[in-house]
Coordinates of C-alpha atoms in Angstrom, one line a residue:
Chain H
M183 CA 26.7 -0.4 20.8
S184 CA 25.1 1.2 17.8
R185 CA 25.7 4.7 16.8
I186 CA 23.1 6.2 14.5
V187 CA 23.9 9.6 13.0
I188 CA 21.3 11.7 11.2
L189 CA 22.4 14.6 9.0
G190 CA 19.7 17.3 8.9
A191 CA 16.9 18.3 11.3
G192 CA 14.3 19.3 8.7
T193 CA 11.1 17.4 8.1
A194 CA 12.6 14.1 7.2
G195 CA 15.5 14.2 9.7
T196 CA 13.3 15.2 12.6
I197 CA 10.7 12.5 11.9
M198 CA 13.5 9.9 11.7
A199 CA 15.1 11.0 14.9
N200 CA 11.9 10.9 16.8
R201 CA 10.8 7.6 15.4
L202 CA 14.1 5.9 16.1
Q203 CA 14.3 7.4 19.5
R204 CA 10.9 5.7 20.3
L205 CA 12.0 2.5 18.7
F206 CA 15.2 2.2 20.6
S207 CA 14.2 4.0 23.8
R208 CA 15.3 1.1 26.0
E209 CA 18.7 0.8 24.3
I210 CA 19.2 4.5 24.5
K211 CA 18.5 4.5 28.2
S212 CA 21.1 1.7 28.7
S213 CA 23.5 3.5 26.4
K214 CA 23.6 0.6 24.0
T215 CA 22.4 2.9 21.2
T216 CA 23.0 6.6 20.5
I217 CA 21.2 8.9 18.1
T218 CA 22.9 12.1 17.0
V219 CA 21.4 14.7 14.8
V220 CA 23.6 17.3 13.0
D221 CA 22.2 20.6 11.7
N222 CA 23.3 24.2 11.9
N223 CA 20.1 26.0 10.9
P224 CA 18.6 28.1 13.7
A225 CA 15.0 27.8 12.6
H226 CA 12.5 25.1 11.5
L227 CA 10.3 26.6 8.9
Y228 CA 6.8 25.2 8.0
Q229 CA 7.6 25.2 4.3
P230 CA 4.0 24.6 3.0
G231 CA 3.2 28.0 4.5
L232 CA 5.6 29.9 2.2
L233 CA 3.0 29.7 -0.6
F234 CA 0.6 31.8 1.3
I235 CA 3.0 34.5 2.5
P236 CA 3.1 36.6 -0.8
F237 CA -0.7 37.0 -0.5
G238 CA -0.5 38.3 3.1
D239 CA -2.0 35.2 4.7
Y240 CA 0.7 34.2 7.3
S241 CA 3.3 36.2 9.2
P242 CA 6.8 34.7 9.4
G243 CA 6.4 34.2 13.1
Q244 CA 3.5 31.8 12.6
L245 CA 5.6 29.5 10.4
Q246 CA 8.9 29.1 12.4
R247 CA 10.1 27.4 15.5
P248 CA 13.6 26.9 16.9
R249 CA 15.2 24.1 14.8
K250 CA 15.9 22.0 17.9
E251 CA 12.4 22.2 19.4
P252 CA 10.6 19.4 17.5
V253 CA 13.5 17.0 18.0
N254 CA 13.2 14.7 21.1
K255 CA 15.4 15.8 24.0
K256 CA 16.9 12.3 24.3
V257 CA 18.5 12.7 20.9
K258 CA 21.9 14.3 20.9
Y259 CA 21.8 17.5 18.8
I260 CA 24.9 19.1 17.3
S261 CA 24.5 22.6 15.8
E262 CA 27.4 22.5 13.3
S263 CA 27.9 22.5 9.5
I264 CA 29.0 19.3 7.8
D265 CA 32.2 19.2 5.8
R266 CA 31.9 15.7 4.2
V267 CA 31.0 12.1 4.6
A268 CA 33.8 9.6 4.4
S269 CA 31.8 6.4 3.9
D270 CA 35.0 4.3 3.6
E271 CA 35.8 5.3 7.2
N272 CA 32.2 5.2 8.5
R273 CA 32.8 8.8 9.6
V274 CA 31.3 12.3 9.1
Y275 CA 33.7 15.3 9.3
L276 CA 32.1 18.4 10.6
I277 CA 33.3 21.8 9.3
N278 CA 35.2 22.5 12.5
G279 CA 37.2 19.3 11.9
T280 CA 35.5 17.1 14.5
P281 CA 35.0 13.5 13.3
L282 CA 31.8 11.7 14.0
D283 CA 31.8 7.9 13.8
Y284 CA 28.7 6.0 12.8
D285 CA 27.4 2.5 12.4
V286 CA 24.4 3.8 10.5
L287 CA 24.2 7.1 8.7
I288 CA 20.9 8.7 7.5
V289 CA 21.3 11.7 5.2
A290 CA 18.3 14.0 5.4
T291 CA 19.7 17.3 4.4
G292 CA 17.1 18.1 1.8
T293 CA 17.5 20.4 -1.1
R294 CA 18.3 24.1 -1.6
I295 CA 17.6 26.7 -4.2
A296 CA 20.4 28.0 -6.3
P297 CA 19.2 31.1 -8.2
E298 CA 22.8 32.1 -8.9
E299 CA 23.1 29.1 -11.3
T300 CA 20.9 30.9 -13.8
E301 CA 22.5 33.7 -15.8
G302 CA 21.1 37.1 -14.8
L303 CA 18.6 35.8 -12.3
T304 CA 20.1 37.5 -9.3
G305 CA 21.3 40.5 -11.3
P306 CA 19.4 43.8 -11.9
G307 CA 15.8 43.5 -10.7
W308 CA 16.4 40.7 -8.2
R309 CA 13.8 41.1 -5.4
E310 CA 12.5 44.2 -7.2
K311 CA 10.8 42.6 -10.1
I312 CA 12.3 39.1 -9.9
F313 CA 11.3 37.0 -6.9
D314 CA 11.2 33.5 -5.5
F315 CA 8.8 32.3 -2.8
Y316 CA 10.9 29.2 -1.8
S317 CA 12.7 31.2 0.8
L318 CA 11.2 33.3 3.6
D319 CA 13.1 36.4 2.5
G320 CA 11.9 35.9 -1.1
A321 CA 8.3 35.3 -0.1
M322 CA 8.3 38.4 2.1
A323 CA 9.9 40.6 -0.6
L324 CA 7.2 39.3 -3.0
R325 CA 4.5 40.1 -0.5
N326 CA 5.7 43.7 -0.4
A327 CA 5.8 43.9 -4.2
L328 CA 2.3 42.4 -4.7
S329 CA 0.7 44.7 -2.2
T330 CA 1.4 47.8 -4.3
W331 CA 1.7 46.3 -7.8
K332 CA -0.4 48.1 -10.4
G333 CA -0.6 45.1 -12.8
G334 CA 1.1 44.0 -16.0
R335 CA 2.6 40.7 -17.1
L336 CA 3.1 38.2 -14.3
V337 CA 5.3 35.2 -15.3
V338 CA 5.7 32.1 -13.1
D339 CA 8.7 30.1 -14.3
I340 CA 10.1 26.8 -13.2
V341 CA 13.8 26.8 -14.1
D342 CA 14.4 23.1 -14.0
M343 CA 13.2 19.9 -12.4
P344 CA 13.3 18.4 -9.8
I345 CA 11.8 21.0 -7.4
K346 CA 10.3 20.9 -3.9
C347 CA 6.6 20.4 -3.9
P348 CA 6.1 20.3 -7.7
V349 CA 2.6 21.6 -7.5
A350 CA 3.5 24.8 -5.5
P351 CA 4.2 27.0 -8.6
L352 CA 0.9 26.1 -10.1
E353 CA -0.9 26.8 -6.8
F354 CA 0.9 30.1 -6.8
A355 CA -0.6 31.0 -10.2
F356 CA -4.1 29.9 -9.0
L357 CA -3.8 32.0 -5.8
A358 CA -2.5 35.0 -7.8
D359 CA -5.6 34.8 -10.0
A360 CA -7.8 34.8 -6.9
F361 CA -5.8 37.6 -5.2
F362 CA -6.0 39.9 -8.2
T363 CA -9.7 39.1 -8.7
K364 CA -10.5 40.0 -5.1
R365 CA -8.6 43.2 -5.5
G366 CA -10.7 44.1 -8.6
M367 CA -7.6 44.3 -10.8
R368 CA -7.6 40.8 -12.5
D369 CA -8.2 42.5 -15.9
K370 CA -4.9 44.4 -15.5
V371 CA -2.8 41.3 -15.0
D372 CA -1.7 38.7 -17.5
I373 CA -0.6 35.5 -15.9
T374 CA 1.7 33.1 -17.8
Y375 CA 2.8 29.8 -16.4
V376 CA 6.1 28.6 -17.9
T377 CA 7.5 25.0 -17.3
P378 CA 10.3 22.9 -18.7
L379 CA 7.9 19.9 -18.7
D380 CA 5.5 19.0 -21.6
G381 CA 2.5 19.8 -19.4
A382 CA 1.4 21.9 -16.4
F383 CA 1.5 18.9 -14.0
T384 CA 4.4 16.5 -13.5
K385 CA 1.9 13.6 -13.7
A386 CA 0.3 13.0 -17.2
T387 CA -3.1 12.1 -15.6
C388 CA -3.2 15.4 -13.8
S389 CA -2.2 17.4 -16.9
K390 CA -5.1 15.7 -18.8
E391 CA -7.7 16.1 -16.0
L392 CA -6.7 19.5 -14.6
T393 CA -5.3 21.6 -17.4
H394 CA -8.8 23.1 -17.8
L395 CA -8.2 24.9 -14.5
L396 CA -5.6 27.1 -16.2
T397 CA -8.0 27.9 -19.1
D398 CA -10.9 28.6 -16.7
K399 CA -8.7 31.0 -14.7
N400 CA -7.3 32.6 -17.9
I401 CA -3.7 31.6 -17.2
S402 CA -1.6 31.1 -20.3
L403 CA 0.6 28.0 -20.4
V404 CA 4.1 27.7 -22.0
T405 CA 5.6 24.2 -22.0
E406 CA 9.0 22.7 -22.7
F407 CA 10.7 26.0 -21.9
S408 CA 14.1 25.6 -20.3
A409 CA 15.1 28.9 -18.9
G410 CA 18.7 29.8 -19.9
S411 CA 18.9 33.5 -18.8
V412 CA 17.0 36.4 -17.3
D413 CA 17.4 40.1 -18.2
G414 CA 15.9 42.0 -15.3
E415 CA 16.4 45.4 -17.0
K416 CA 14.6 44.6 -20.2
G417 CA 12.2 42.2 -18.4
L418 CA 13.0 39.2 -20.6
L419 CA 13.1 35.5 -19.8
T420 CA 15.1 33.6 -22.5
S421 CA 15.2 29.8 -23.0
W422 CA 18.2 27.8 -24.1
D423 CA 16.6 27.4 -27.6
E424 CA 16.2 31.2 -27.7
R425 CA 12.5 31.7 -27.2
Q426 CA 11.7 34.9 -25.2
I427 CA 9.0 35.7 -22.7
P428 CA 8.6 39.4 -21.6
F429 CA 7.6 40.1 -17.9
D430 CA 6.9 42.9 -15.6
L431 CA 7.1 40.7 -12.6
L432 CA 8.8 37.3 -12.6
V433 CA 8.2 34.7 -10.0
T434 CA 10.9 32.1 -10.4
I435 CA 11.4 28.7 -9.0
P436 CA 15.2 28.5 -9.1
L437 CA 17.3 25.4 -9.8
H438 CA 17.3 23.0 -6.9
L439 CA 20.5 21.3 -5.7
G440 CA 21.4 18.9 -2.9
A441 CA 23.3 20.1 0.2
E442 CA 26.8 21.3 -0.6
F443 CA 28.6 18.7 1.5
V444 CA 27.2 15.9 -0.6
S445 CA 29.3 17.0 -3.5
R446 CA 32.4 16.9 -1.2
S447 CA 31.6 13.3 -0.2
P448 CA 33.1 10.8 -2.6
G449 CA 30.5 8.6 -4.3
L450 CA 27.6 9.9 -2.2
G451 CA 25.7 12.1 -4.7
D452 CA 24.8 12.6 -8.3
D453 CA 25.8 15.7 -10.3
S454 CA 23.2 17.9 -8.6
G455 CA 24.2 16.7 -5.1
F456 CA 21.3 14.4 -4.5
V457 CA 22.2 11.2 -2.7
R458 CA 22.1 8.1 -5.0
T459 CA 19.5 6.0 -3.3
D460 CA 17.7 2.7 -3.9
P461 CA 14.1 3.8 -4.5
Q462 CA 12.6 0.9 -2.6
T463 CA 14.9 0.3 0.4
L464 CA 16.2 3.9 0.7
Q465 CA 19.7 2.5 1.2
S466 CA 22.4 4.7 -0.5
K467 CA 24.4 3.3 -3.4
V468 CA 27.7 4.4 -1.8
A469 CA 27.7 2.0 1.2
P470 CA 25.2 -0.4 2.8
N471 CA 25.2 1.4 6.2
V472 CA 24.3 4.8 4.6
F473 CA 20.7 5.6 4.0
A474 CA 18.9 8.7 2.7
I475 CA 15.4 10.1 3.1
G476 CA 13.2 13.0 2.0
D477 CA 14.3 15.7 -0.5
A478 CA 18.0 14.7 -0.2
T479 CA 17.6 11.5 -2.3
D480 CA 17.5 11.1 -6.0
V481 CA 14.5 8.7 -6.0
P482 CA 11.9 9.5 -8.6
A483 CA 9.2 10.5 -6.0
S484 CA 8.0 14.0 -5.4
K485 CA 10.1 16.2 -3.1
A486 CA 7.4 16.7 -0.5
G487 CA 6.8 16.3 3.2
S488 CA 4.2 13.6 2.7
V489 CA 6.9 11.5 0.9
A490 CA 9.3 12.0 3.8
H491 CA 6.6 10.9 6.2
F492 CA 5.8 7.8 4.3
E493 CA 9.5 7.0 3.7
A494 CA 10.2 7.3 7.4
E495 CA 8.1 4.3 8.3
I496 CA 9.9 2.1 5.7
L497 CA 13.3 3.4 6.7
E498 CA 12.7 2.8 10.4
K499 CA 12.1 -0.8 9.6
N500 CA 15.1 -1.1 7.4
V501 CA 17.5 0.5 9.9
K502 CA 16.4 -1.9 12.6
L503 CA 16.8 -4.9 10.2
F504 CA 20.2 -3.6 9.1
L505 CA 21.4 -3.3 12.7
E506 CA 20.2 -6.8 13.4
G507 CA 22.2 -8.0 10.4
K508 CA 19.0 -9.1 8.5
P509 CA 18.1 -8.4 4.9
L510 CA 16.1 -5.2 4.3
E511 CA 12.4 -5.8 3.9
G512 CA 11.0 -2.3 3.8
R513 CA 10.0 -1.4 0.3
F514 CA 8.9 2.2 -0.5
D515 CA 6.4 2.5 -3.3
G516 CA 6.9 6.3 -4.0
H517 CA 3.6 7.2 -2.3
A518 CA 2.9 10.9 -2.3
N519 CA -0.1 12.8 -1.2
C520 CA -0.6 16.5 -2.1
F521 CA -3.1 19.2 -1.5
I522 CA -3.3 21.6 -4.4
E523 CA -4.7 25.0 -3.6
T524 CA -6.8 26.3 -6.5
G525 CA -7.9 29.6 -5.0
F526 CA -11.2 31.0 -3.7
N527 CA -11.0 28.7 -0.6
K528 CA -10.9 25.5 -2.6
A529 CA -8.3 22.8 -3.1
L530 CA -7.7 19.5 -4.8
L531 CA -6.1 16.4 -3.3
I532 CA -4.0 13.9 -5.2
D533 CA -2.6 10.5 -4.1
F534 CA -0.1 8.6 -6.3
N535 CA 3.1 6.5 -6.3
Y536 CA 6.0 5.5 -8.5
Q537 CA 3.7 3.4 -10.7
V538 CA 0.2 4.5 -10.2
E539 CA -1.0 7.9 -11.5
P540 CA -3.5 9.9 -9.4
L541 CA -7.0 8.3 -9.3
R542 CA -10.5 9.4 -8.4
G543 CA -12.0 8.3 -5.1
F544 CA -12.0 9.5 -1.5
F545 CA -9.3 10.0 1.1
P546 CA -8.3 8.8 3.6
V547 CA -11.3 6.4 4.1
P548 CA -12.4 4.6 0.9
H549 CA -15.9 5.7 -0.3
L550 CA -16.4 8.0 2.8
G551 CA -13.5 10.4 2.5
P552 CA -14.3 13.0 3.6
M553 CA -11.8 14.4 1.1
P554 CA -12.5 13.8 -2.6
L555 CA -9.5 13.0 -4.8
L556 CA -8.7 14.8 -8.0
K557 CA -11.6 17.2 -7.5
E558 CA -11.9 20.8 -6.3
S559 CA -13.6 21.1 -2.9
R560 CA -13.8 23.4 0.1
I561 CA -13.0 20.5 2.5
N562 CA -9.7 19.9 0.8
H563 CA -8.8 23.5 1.4
L564 CA -9.7 23.2 5.1
G565 CA -7.6 20.0 5.1
K566 CA -4.7 21.9 3.8
L567 CA -5.0 24.6 6.4
A568 CA -5.5 22.1 9.2
F569 CA -2.3 20.4 8.1
R570 CA -0.2 23.0 9.8
W571 CA -1.3 21.7 13.1
V572 CA -0.9 18.1 12.0
Y573 CA 2.7 18.9 10.8
W574 CA 3.9 20.1 14.2
N575 CA 1.9 17.8 16.4
V576 CA 1.6 14.5 14.5
L577 CA 4.1 14.5 11.5
L578 CA 7.3 15.8 13.1
P579 CA 6.9 13.8 16.4
G580 CA 6.8 10.8 14.0
H581 CA 3.3 9.5 14.8
D582 CA 1.3 7.7 12.1
I583 CA -1.7 9.6 10.7
P584 CA -4.9 7.6 11.3
F585 CA -6.1 5.7 8.2
V586 CA -3.1 6.8 6.2
G587 CA -0.5 4.1 5.6
P588 CA 2.9 4.5 4.0
L589 CA 2.0 2.4 1.0
M590 CA -0.7 3.7 -1.4
S591 CA -4.0 2.0 -1.0
M592 CA -6.1 1.2 -4.1
R593 CA -9.3 0.6 -2.1
G594 CA -12.3 2.5 -3.4
K595 CA -10.3 4.2 -6.1
T596 CA -11.3 4.3 -9.7
P597 CA -8.9 4.5 -12.6
L598 CA -9.8 7.4 -14.9
G599 CA -12.1 6.4 -17.7
A600 CA -13.7 3.6 -15.7
T601 CA -17.2 4.0 -14.4
P602 CA -17.2 4.9 -10.7
Chain S
M251 CA 8.7 -4.5 -22.1
T252 CA 10.8 -6.2 -24.8
A253 CA 11.0 -4.7 -28.2
I254 CA 12.9 -5.7 -31.3
L255 CA 15.4 -3.2 -32.6
L256 CA 17.5 -4.0 -35.7
E257 CA 16.5 -7.7 -35.2
H258 CA 17.8 -7.8 -31.5
P259 CA 15.5 -8.1 -28.5
V260 CA 16.0 -5.0 -26.2
D261 CA 14.4 -4.1 -22.8
L262 CA 12.8 -0.6 -23.0
D263 CA 10.6 1.3 -20.6
A264 CA 7.2 2.8 -21.6
E265 CA 8.9 5.8 -23.1
G266 CA 11.5 3.9 -25.1
F267 CA 14.5 4.3 -22.8
F268 CA 16.9 1.3 -22.5
Q269 CA 16.7 -0.6 -19.3
K270 CA 19.9 -2.6 -20.0
P271 CA 22.6 -0.4 -21.5
E272 CA 24.6 -3.5 -22.5
Q273 CA 22.0 -4.4 -25.1
W274 CA 22.7 -1.2 -27.0
T275 CA 24.9 -0.8 -30.1
E276 CA 26.0 2.3 -32.0
E277 CA 23.8 1.1 -35.0
M278 CA 20.8 1.1 -32.7
G279 CA 21.7 4.7 -31.6
V280 CA 21.6 5.7 -35.3
E281 CA 18.2 4.1 -35.7
I282 CA 16.7 5.6 -32.6
A283 CA 18.0 9.1 -33.7
R284 CA 16.5 8.6 -37.2
E285 CA 13.1 7.8 -35.6
L286 CA 13.4 11.0 -33.6
G287 CA 14.2 13.0 -36.8
I288 CA 17.9 13.6 -35.8
T289 CA 20.8 12.9 -38.2
L290 CA 23.8 12.2 -36.0
T291 CA 27.0 14.2 -36.5
D292 CA 30.4 13.9 -34.7
K293 CA 29.1 16.6 -32.2
H294 CA 26.1 14.5 -31.4
W295 CA 28.3 11.5 -30.8
Q296 CA 30.6 13.6 -28.5
V297 CA 27.6 14.3 -26.3
I298 CA 26.1 10.8 -26.5
N299 CA 29.4 9.1 -25.6
F300 CA 30.0 11.5 -22.7
M301 CA 26.5 10.8 -21.4
R302 CA 26.8 7.0 -21.8
N303 CA 30.3 6.8 -20.4
R304 CA 29.4 8.9 -17.4
Y305 CA 26.3 6.7 -16.7
L306 CA 28.3 3.5 -17.0
A307 CA 31.0 4.9 -14.7
T308 CA 28.8 6.4 -12.0
G309 CA 25.4 4.8 -12.3
S310 CA 23.6 8.1 -12.9
A311 CA 23.3 10.3 -16.0
P312 CA 24.8 13.7 -16.0
S313 CA 22.5 16.7 -15.7
I314 CA 22.2 19.3 -18.5
R315 CA 24.4 21.7 -16.5
T316 CA 27.1 19.1 -16.3
L317 CA 26.8 18.3 -20.0
G318 CA 27.2 22.0 -20.7
K319 CA 30.3 22.3 -18.4
E320 CA 32.1 19.0 -19.1
S321 CA 31.0 17.5 -22.5
G322 CA 32.8 20.2 -24.5
V323 CA 29.5 21.4 -26.0
P324 CA 27.8 24.5 -24.5
I325 CA 24.2 24.3 -23.4
K326 CA 22.9 26.5 -26.1
E327 CA 24.4 24.3 -28.7
L328 CA 23.1 21.2 -27.0
Y329 CA 19.6 22.5 -27.6
Q330 CA 20.4 22.9 -31.2
L331 CA 21.7 19.4 -31.5
F332 CA 18.9 17.8 -29.5
P333 CA 15.9 20.1 -29.6
K334 CA 13.8 20.6 -26.5
G335 CA 15.5 18.0 -24.3
P336 CA 19.2 17.4 -24.7
A337 CA 19.8 15.2 -21.7
K338 CA 16.6 13.2 -22.3
L339 CA 17.3 12.7 -26.1
A340 CA 21.0 11.9 -25.7
A341 CA 20.1 9.3 -23.0
K342 CA 17.5 7.7 -25.3
I343 CA 19.8 7.6 -28.3
G344 CA 22.7 6.4 -26.2
G345 CA 20.8 3.5 -24.7
I346 CA 20.8 4.4 -21.0
P347 CA 17.8 4.7 -18.7
K348 CA 15.7 7.9 -18.5
P349 CA 17.6 10.5 -16.4
H350 CA 16.0 11.6 -13.1
G351 CA 14.8 15.1 -12.7
C352 CA 11.7 14.5 -14.7
I353 CA 9.4 14.1 -11.7

């Protein structure tokens, strides 16, 4: 008898539950294996859609489904909060005191924003002139504000890394440029992009290749700025080294932390509540029968749905090997694949991993594409829009996407600087 | 890659962070800081030692917020001691791998 417990029914947890259900369908039928998912959220939100909400492109109803719906019915689903993981007892304690014993535990509880961790951020002006778009409430409040805004200084600020979907803040700035241009008021808006990193992108290659997009769109860039405090009344963003940036409207990407129960679970997480995880096998460092996937881990990959999808294939293999008592063979390479909306119905697509920076070429089929890498195009934008269907119908059910393997392919790709 | 620091071979990553903390000595810390233009005071060492000890005890480097709360040096002062990136610079000088959170 093997008891598999998955904490979290977001993107990563749902994919894992559905994949493992298929893999062990016979054992589940004969009650030799059980899969249990624990999550107390009522809704499953299509998070990539949040970016478009402030510009009036989606309604909340289009982006949400009941949390339980995408999880296969043969998986046991418990709607309850988690108190802690006691890895020395192979047991999870739920907040109501119920213990849940496991043979294999998969932590897939993602990351959450913590705006209250930055001084003044949720003080005067919060959701009046200071907004986030990483929550549905925040994105909706920002939509209302933008629809009547007369212009001024718009500042987009990343408080700290890591964040979910590291390119989303930049996409927000690009889409804001297009939004104000279409409304005929771009000349009344200054857009400033503020980041704690030394460039606009998290990947050096992208910064080198794509920083011109900011210049072209007349977006100012402030780098190595670590936000220490916000004064909503005066409209001032201040860094720890006491530089100041004035704003009329601040769009903040607040500090990200792991789920709260991680910090209550001895040895499981780092200081920020991310699960300490082997970047290749996805086994946690706290115990061999505890694994982690998606945004919940501390692996140096992007916190993005594509990463969770690629990791799932590797983790499925390793969970099976672990239950058979064999050495783990699955090795994740950090593969991520991101669309970057650049405004005016165009988008970029980038493909990279732990070691390899984004390259030029075509995706998913070498030489044919149809989607070009590291280059703006309309088809990439259509790809991003079509992805909402792919998410609910292919990704969450845990199917493989045709032509797209979990490990990054180098076929047909050219390193930058080389002749194509 | 292997580099030579104060006549000892050390394993560094592409950005100069130690891959094997056991190869590090305090003298090397002084040398790395000097290359970064930082003269180390007792306050610097308080942060570096906190950072290093926490890494050796738990396997992960403390975040800037933890440094501010627990090292005894407030965040604002950390930025004065280690301009622009306190956690990153203290890790580099203290001979531990690059902290996560930079992706």
